Short mmCIF file of C-alpha atoms in Angstrom, two decimals:
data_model
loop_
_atom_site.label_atom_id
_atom_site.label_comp_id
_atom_site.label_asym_id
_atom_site.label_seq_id
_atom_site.Cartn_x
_atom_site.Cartn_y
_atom_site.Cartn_z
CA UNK A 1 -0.46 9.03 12.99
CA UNK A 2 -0.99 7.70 9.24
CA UNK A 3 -3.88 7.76 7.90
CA UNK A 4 -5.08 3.68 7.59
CA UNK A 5 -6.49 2.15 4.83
CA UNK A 6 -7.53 -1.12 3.04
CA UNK A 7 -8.11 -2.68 0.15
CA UNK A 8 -10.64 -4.86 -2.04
CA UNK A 9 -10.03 -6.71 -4.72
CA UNK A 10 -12.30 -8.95 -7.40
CA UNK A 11 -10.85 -11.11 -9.63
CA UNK A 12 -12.45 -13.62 -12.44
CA UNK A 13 -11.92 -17.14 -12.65
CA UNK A 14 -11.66 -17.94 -16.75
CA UNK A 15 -11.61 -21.33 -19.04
CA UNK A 16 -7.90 -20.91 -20.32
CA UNK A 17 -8.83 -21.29 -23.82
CA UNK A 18 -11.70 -19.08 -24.49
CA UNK A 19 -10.54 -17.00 -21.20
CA UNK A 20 -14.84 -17.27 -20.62
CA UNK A 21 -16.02 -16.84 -16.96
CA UNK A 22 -15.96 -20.42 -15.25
CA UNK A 23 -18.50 -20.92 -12.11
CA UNK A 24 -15.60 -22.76 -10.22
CA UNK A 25 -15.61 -19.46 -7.00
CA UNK A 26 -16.87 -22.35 -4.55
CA UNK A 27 -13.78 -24.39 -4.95
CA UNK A 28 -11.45 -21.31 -4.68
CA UNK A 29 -13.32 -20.16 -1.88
CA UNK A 30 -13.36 -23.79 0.14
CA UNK A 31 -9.30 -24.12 -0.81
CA UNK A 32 -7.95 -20.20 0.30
CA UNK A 33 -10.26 -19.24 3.19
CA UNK A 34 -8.57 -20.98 5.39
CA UNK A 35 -7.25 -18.32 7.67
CA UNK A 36 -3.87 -18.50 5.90
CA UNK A 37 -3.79 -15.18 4.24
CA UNK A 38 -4.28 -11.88 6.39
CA UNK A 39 -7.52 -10.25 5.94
CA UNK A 40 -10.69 -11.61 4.20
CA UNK A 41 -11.72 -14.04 1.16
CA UNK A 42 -15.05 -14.31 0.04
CA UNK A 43 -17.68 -14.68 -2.71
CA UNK A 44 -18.71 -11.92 -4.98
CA UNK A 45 -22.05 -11.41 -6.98
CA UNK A 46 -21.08 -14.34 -9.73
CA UNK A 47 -20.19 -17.61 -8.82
CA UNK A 48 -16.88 -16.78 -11.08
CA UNK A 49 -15.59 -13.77 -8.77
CA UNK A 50 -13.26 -14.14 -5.80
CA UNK A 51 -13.12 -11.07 -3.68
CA UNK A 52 -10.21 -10.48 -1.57
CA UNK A 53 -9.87 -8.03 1.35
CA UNK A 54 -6.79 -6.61 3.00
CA UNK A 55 -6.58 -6.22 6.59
CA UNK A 56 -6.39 -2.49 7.65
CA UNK A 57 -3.13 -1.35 6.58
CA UNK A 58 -1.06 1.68 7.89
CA UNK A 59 1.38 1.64 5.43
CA UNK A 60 1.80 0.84 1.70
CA UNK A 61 4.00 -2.15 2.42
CA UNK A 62 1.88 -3.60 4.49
CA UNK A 63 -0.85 -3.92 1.91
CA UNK A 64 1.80 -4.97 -1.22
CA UNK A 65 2.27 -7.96 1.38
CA UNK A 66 -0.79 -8.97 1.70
CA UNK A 67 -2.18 -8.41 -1.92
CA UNK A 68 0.81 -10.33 -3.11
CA UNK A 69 0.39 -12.85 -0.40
CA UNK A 70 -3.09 -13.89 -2.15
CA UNK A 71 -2.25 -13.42 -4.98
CA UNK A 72 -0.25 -16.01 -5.24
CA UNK A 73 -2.26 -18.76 -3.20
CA UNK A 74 -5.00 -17.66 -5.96
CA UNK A 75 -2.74 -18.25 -8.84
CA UNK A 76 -1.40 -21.28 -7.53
CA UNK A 77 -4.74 -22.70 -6.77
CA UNK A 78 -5.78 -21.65 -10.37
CA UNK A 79 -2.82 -23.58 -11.93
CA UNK A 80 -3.68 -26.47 -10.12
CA UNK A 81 -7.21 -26.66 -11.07
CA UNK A 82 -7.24 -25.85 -14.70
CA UNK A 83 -8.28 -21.86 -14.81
CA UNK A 84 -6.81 -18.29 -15.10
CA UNK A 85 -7.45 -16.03 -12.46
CA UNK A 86 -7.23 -12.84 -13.78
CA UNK A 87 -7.51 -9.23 -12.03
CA UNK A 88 -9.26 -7.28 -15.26
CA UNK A 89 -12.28 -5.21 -15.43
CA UNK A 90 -14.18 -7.64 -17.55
CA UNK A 91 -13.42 -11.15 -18.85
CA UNK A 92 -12.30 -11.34 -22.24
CA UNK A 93 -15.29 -13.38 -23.80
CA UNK A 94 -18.51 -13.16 -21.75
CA UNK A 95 -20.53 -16.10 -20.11
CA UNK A 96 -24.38 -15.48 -21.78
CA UNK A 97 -26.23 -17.29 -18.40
CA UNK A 98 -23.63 -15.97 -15.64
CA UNK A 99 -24.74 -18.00 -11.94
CA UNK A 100 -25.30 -16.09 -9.18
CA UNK A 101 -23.59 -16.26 -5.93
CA UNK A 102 -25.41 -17.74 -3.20
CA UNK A 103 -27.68 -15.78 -0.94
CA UNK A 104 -30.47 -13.93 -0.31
CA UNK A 105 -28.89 -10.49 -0.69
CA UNK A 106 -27.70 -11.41 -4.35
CA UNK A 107 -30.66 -12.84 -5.13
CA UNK A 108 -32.81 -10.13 -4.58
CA UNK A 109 -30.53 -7.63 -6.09
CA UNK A 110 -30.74 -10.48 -9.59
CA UNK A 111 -34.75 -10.73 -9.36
CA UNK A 112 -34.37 -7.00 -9.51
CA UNK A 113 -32.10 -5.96 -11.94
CA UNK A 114 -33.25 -8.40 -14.48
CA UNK A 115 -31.41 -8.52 -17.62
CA UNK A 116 -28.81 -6.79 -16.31
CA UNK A 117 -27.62 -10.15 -13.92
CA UNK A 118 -25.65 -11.41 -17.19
CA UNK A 119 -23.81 -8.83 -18.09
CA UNK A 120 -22.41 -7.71 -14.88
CA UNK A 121 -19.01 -10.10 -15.17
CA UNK A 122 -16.98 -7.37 -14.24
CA UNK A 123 -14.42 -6.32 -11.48
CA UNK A 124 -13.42 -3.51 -9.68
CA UNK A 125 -10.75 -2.47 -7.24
CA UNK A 126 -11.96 -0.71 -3.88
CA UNK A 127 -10.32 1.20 -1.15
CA UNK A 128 -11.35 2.44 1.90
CA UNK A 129 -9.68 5.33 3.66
CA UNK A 130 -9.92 5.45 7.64
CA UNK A 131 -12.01 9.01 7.95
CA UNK A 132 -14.82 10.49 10.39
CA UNK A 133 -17.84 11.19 8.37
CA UNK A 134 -17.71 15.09 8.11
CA UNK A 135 -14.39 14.26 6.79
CA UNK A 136 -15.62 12.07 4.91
CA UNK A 137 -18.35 14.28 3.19
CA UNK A 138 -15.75 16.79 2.50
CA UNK A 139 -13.53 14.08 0.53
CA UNK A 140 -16.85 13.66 -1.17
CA UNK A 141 -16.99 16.62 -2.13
CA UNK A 142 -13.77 17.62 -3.20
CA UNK A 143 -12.50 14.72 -5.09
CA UNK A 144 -15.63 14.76 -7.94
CA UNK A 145 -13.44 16.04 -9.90
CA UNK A 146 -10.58 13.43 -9.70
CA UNK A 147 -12.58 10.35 -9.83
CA UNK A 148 -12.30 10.67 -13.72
CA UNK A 149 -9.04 11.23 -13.80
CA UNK A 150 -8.52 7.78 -11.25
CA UNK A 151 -10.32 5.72 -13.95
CA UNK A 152 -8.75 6.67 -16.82
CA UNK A 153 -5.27 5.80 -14.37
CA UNK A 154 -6.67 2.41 -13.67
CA UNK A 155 -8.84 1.59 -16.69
CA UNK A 156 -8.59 -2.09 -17.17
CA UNK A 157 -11.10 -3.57 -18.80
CA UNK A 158 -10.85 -3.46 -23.37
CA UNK A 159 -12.80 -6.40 -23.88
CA UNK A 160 -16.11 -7.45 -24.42
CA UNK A 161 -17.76 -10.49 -25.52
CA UNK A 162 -14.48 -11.70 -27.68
CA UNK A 163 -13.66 -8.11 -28.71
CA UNK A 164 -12.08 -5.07 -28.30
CA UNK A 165 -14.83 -2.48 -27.47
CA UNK A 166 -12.35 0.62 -27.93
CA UNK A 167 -12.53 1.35 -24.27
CA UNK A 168 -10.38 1.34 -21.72
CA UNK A 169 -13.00 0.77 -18.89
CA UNK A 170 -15.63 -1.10 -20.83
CA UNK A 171 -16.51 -2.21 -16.60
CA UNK A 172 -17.44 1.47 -16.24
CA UNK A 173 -19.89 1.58 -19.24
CA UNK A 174 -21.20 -1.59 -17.69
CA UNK A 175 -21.88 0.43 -14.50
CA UNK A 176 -23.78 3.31 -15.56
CA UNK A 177 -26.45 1.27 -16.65
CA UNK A 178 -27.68 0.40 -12.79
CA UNK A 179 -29.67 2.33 -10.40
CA UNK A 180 -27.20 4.66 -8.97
CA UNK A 181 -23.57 5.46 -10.88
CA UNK A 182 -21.07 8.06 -11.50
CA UNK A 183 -19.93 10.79 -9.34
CA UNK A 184 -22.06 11.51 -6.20
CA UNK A 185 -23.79 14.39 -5.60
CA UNK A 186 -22.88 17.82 -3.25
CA UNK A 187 -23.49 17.19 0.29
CA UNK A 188 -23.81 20.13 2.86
CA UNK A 189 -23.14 17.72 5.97
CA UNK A 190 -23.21 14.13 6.89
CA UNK A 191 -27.34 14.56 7.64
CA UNK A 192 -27.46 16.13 4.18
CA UNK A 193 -25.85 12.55 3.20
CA UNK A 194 -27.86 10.60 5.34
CA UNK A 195 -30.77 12.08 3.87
CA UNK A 196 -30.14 11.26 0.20
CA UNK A 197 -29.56 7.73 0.98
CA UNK A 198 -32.07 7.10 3.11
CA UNK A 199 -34.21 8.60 0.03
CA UNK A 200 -32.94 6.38 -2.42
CA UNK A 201 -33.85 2.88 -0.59
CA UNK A 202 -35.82 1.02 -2.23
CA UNK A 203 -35.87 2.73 -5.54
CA UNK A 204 -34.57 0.17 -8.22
CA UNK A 205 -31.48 -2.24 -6.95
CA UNK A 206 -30.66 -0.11 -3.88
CA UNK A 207 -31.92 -2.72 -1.76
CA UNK A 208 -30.14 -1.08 1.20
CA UNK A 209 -26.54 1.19 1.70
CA UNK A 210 -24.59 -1.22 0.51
CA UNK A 211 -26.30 -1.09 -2.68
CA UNK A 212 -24.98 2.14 -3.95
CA UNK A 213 -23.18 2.40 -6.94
CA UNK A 214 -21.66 5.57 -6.61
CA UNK A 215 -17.78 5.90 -7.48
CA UNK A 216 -17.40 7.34 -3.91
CA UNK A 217 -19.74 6.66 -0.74
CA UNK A 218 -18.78 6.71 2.84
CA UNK A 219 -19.38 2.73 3.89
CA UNK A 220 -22.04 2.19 5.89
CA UNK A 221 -20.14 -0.58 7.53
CA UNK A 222 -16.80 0.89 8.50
CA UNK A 223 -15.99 4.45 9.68
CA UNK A 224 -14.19 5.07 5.86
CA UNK A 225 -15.05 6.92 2.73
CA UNK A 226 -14.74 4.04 -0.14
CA UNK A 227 -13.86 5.22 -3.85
CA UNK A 228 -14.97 2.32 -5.81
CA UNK A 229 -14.08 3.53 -9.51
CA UNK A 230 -11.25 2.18 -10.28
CA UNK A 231 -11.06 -1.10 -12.33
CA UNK A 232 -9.44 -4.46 -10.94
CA UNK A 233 -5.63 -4.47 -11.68
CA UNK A 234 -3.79 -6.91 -13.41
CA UNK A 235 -1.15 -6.95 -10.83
CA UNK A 236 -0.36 -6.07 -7.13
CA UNK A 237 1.35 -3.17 -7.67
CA UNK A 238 -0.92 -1.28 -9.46
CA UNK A 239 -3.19 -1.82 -6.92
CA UNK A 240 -1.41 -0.41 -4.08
CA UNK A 241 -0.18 2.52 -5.83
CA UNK A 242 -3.58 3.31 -6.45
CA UNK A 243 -4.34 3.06 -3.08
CA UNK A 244 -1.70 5.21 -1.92
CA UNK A 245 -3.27 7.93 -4.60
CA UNK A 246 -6.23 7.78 -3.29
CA UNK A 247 -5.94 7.38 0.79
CA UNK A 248 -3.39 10.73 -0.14
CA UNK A 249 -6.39 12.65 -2.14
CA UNK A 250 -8.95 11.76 0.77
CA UNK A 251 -5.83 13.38 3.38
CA UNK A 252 -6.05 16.58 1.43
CA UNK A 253 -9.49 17.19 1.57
CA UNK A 254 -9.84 17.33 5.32
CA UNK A 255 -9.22 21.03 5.29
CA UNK A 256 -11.38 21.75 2.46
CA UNK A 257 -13.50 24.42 2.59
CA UNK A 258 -17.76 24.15 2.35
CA UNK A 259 -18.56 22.37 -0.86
CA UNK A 260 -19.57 24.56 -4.16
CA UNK A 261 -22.83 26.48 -4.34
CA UNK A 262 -23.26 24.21 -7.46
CA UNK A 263 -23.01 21.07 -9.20
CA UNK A 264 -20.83 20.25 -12.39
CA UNK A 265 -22.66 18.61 -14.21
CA UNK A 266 -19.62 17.59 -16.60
CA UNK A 267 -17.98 15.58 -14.46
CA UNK A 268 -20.02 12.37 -15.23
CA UNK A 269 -19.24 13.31 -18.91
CA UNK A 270 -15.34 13.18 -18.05
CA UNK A 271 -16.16 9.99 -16.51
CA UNK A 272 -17.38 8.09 -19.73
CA UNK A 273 -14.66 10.38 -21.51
CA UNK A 274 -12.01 8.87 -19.29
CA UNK A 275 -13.71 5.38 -19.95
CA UNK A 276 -13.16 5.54 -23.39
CA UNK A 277 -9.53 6.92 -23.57
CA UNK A 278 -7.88 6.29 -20.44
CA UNK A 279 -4.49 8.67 -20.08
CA UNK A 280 -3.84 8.28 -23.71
CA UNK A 281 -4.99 11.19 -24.66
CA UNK A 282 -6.45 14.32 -22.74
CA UNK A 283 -8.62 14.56 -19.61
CA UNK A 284 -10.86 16.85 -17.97
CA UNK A 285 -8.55 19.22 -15.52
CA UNK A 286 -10.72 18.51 -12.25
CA UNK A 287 -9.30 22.27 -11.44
CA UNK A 288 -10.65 24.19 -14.65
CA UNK A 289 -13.56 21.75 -15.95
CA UNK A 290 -11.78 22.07 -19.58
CA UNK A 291 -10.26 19.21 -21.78
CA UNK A 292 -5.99 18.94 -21.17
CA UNK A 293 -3.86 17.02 -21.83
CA UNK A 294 -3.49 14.05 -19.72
CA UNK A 295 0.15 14.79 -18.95
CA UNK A 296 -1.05 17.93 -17.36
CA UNK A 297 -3.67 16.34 -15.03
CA UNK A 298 -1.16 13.68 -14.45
CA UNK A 299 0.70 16.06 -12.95
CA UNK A 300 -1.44 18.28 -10.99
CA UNK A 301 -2.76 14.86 -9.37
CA UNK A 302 1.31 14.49 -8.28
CA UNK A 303 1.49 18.15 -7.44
CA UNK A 304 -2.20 17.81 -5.26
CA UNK A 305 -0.66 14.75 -3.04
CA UNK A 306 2.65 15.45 -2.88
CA UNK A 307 2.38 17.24 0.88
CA UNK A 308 0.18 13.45 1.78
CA UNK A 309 3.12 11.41 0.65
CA UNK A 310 4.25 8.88 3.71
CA UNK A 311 8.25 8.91 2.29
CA UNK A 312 10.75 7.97 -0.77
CA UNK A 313 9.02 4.50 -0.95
CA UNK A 314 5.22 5.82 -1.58
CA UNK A 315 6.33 8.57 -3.92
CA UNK A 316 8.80 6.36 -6.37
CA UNK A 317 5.73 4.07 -6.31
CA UNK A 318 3.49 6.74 -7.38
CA UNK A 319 5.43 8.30 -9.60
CA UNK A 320 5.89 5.06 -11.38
CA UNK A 321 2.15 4.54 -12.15
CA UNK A 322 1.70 8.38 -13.48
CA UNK A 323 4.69 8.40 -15.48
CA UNK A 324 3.03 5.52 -17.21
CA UNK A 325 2.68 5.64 -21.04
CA UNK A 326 0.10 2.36 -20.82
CA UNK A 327 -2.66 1.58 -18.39
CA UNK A 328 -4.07 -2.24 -18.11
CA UNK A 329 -5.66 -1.86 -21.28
CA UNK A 330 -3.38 -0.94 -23.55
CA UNK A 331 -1.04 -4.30 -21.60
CA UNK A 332 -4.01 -6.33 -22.34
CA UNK A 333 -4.56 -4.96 -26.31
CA UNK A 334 -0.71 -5.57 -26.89
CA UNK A 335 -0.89 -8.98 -25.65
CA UNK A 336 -4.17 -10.21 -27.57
CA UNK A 337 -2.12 -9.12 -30.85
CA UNK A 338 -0.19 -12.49 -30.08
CA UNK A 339 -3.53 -14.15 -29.54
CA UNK A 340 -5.52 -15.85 -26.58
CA UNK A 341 -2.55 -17.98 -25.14
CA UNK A 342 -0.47 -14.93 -24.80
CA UNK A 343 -3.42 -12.69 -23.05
CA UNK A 344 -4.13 -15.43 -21.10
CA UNK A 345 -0.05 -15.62 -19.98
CA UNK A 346 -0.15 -11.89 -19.20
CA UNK A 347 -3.13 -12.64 -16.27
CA UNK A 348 -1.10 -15.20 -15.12
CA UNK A 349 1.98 -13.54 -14.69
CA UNK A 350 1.08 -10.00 -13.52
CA UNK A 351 -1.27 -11.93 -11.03
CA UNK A 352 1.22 -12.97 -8.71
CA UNK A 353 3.41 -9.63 -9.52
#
């Protein structure tokens, strides 16, 4: 049986002519969750985030459907009211007193991250792979070393504030600033996991589980292990091939061995590396720890899932996004050459893609 998975998607609602997050996630919220699209709409930390949620899907063109299927009910609704909807990292200019979502969950995590609240207008792209959890420790453990090479795949987010930071995933700078971040730690067994996070409750903004920020954790709401670094996409397809990567790398750690004796500690390093360059230039080899080009990592990604490949449709789709000479970012850089209008035509359009 194939492994099942889902996906999770946040996307920013914008004023089309300063492409500035717009508090309007209420109205999207009261207009699409109406039962209409398969799987789950709902609010996100900011009142200018719409998160959607697949249902679980068991193959890849099952969740293409349903991503595109909100897609474009978002972008429609979005047309109709006078915003862009976009699926990037972080909003082109920034909104200096961002509004907080509703609730007492969000609240507390606000009151407690302080001046942090503001600046978290940014957007990620989540997926869950079906797993039990000593298979999930041991996808844990063994893909550490590919979570860099995932961001700089799906980095997304160039802009800051009405610039261009030089980043590729200016979201994942954002992130390392909050209690927990990066790559998560070497776990002997699922008590060893347990223990950790039962350990780190209460210290800072981890309120509770669900308040861990690292790039992998196994959820403590489904039976799944969640990798959570990638950046929002601008457009379905990204999305799902990224899924696909990723529900594949989970499949072949189940018969990984015990994890290392020891930690790497370079492999939050490669993270802000990745961050900064994306695949434009070299990456850390998740087999060797050393700089390579990112050609070369490329491909031993392809050559590491190739055996978890469900058919010709998942691996044209993944070899598509590797054999990629741009990510999001460099899409969204060569469109802000023409200016605002044009940046703001490329969210619409790949939206609904």
């Amino acid at each position: 049986m194939d492994t099942t998975f889902g996906i999770e998607e946040e996307f920013m609602l914008l004023d089309p002519g300063t492409l500035t997050p717009v508090g309007r996630a209420a109205e999207a919220l009261a207009a699409l969750d109406d039962g209409r699209s398969p799987g789950t709409v709902s609010r996100e930390f900011l009142c200018s985030q719409v998160e959607y949620s697949t249902p679980v899907c068991s193959t890849m063109g099952e969740a293409h459907e349903a991503l595109r299927s909100f897609r474009r009910r978002l972008g429609h609704w979005a047309d109709g009211a006078g915003v862009v909807a976009a699926g990037s990292g972080t909003p082109f200019g920034r909104d200096p007193s961002a509004s907080v979502s509703p609730g007492q969950r969000y609240a507390d995590i606000a009151s407690e991250a302080a001046a942090l609240t503001d600046d978290h207008q940014i957007n990620g792209l989540h997926v869950h792979v079906a797993t039990d959890r000593d298979s999930g420790v041991r996808a844990s453990n063994a893909l550490r070393g590919w979570l860099p090479v995932l961001l700089g795949l799906s980095g997304n987010s160039p802009f800051w504030d009405g610039r261009d930071t030089g980043y590729d995933s200016w979201r994942a700078v954002h992130s390392r600033r909050w209690t927990t971040y990066g790559i998560p730690p070497v776990f002997r067994d699922p008590d060893d996991y347990d223990e950790t996070v039962a350990a780190l409750v209460g210290i800072g903004a981890t309120s509770d589980p669900r308040g861990l920020s690292w790039n992998l954790r196994l959820s403590s709401v489904f039976p799944t292990v969640e990798v959570r670094v990638c950046d929002a996409q601008l457009d379905a397809a990204s999305s799902v091939a990224l899924a696909v990567v990723i529900r594949a790398l989970v499949d072949s750690a189940r018969t990984a061995g015990p994890a290392p004796a020891e930690e790497r500690a370079l492999w939050d390093a490669a993270l802000w590396h990745a961050a900064r360059h994306g695949v434009s230039a070299d990456l850390v080899h998740p087999c060797t720890g050393a700089l390579a080009p990112a050609a070369e990592v490329l491909s031993a990604l392809r050559d590491r899932i190739r055996p978890h490949l469900h058919g010709d449709d998942e691996a044209r789709a993944v070899d598509a996004l590797l054999a990629r000479s741009q990510n999001g970012a460099a899409r969204q850089r060569d469109a802000c050459r023409a200016g605002l209008p044009a940046l703001a035509r490329l969210y619409r359009e790949r939206l609904v893609r």
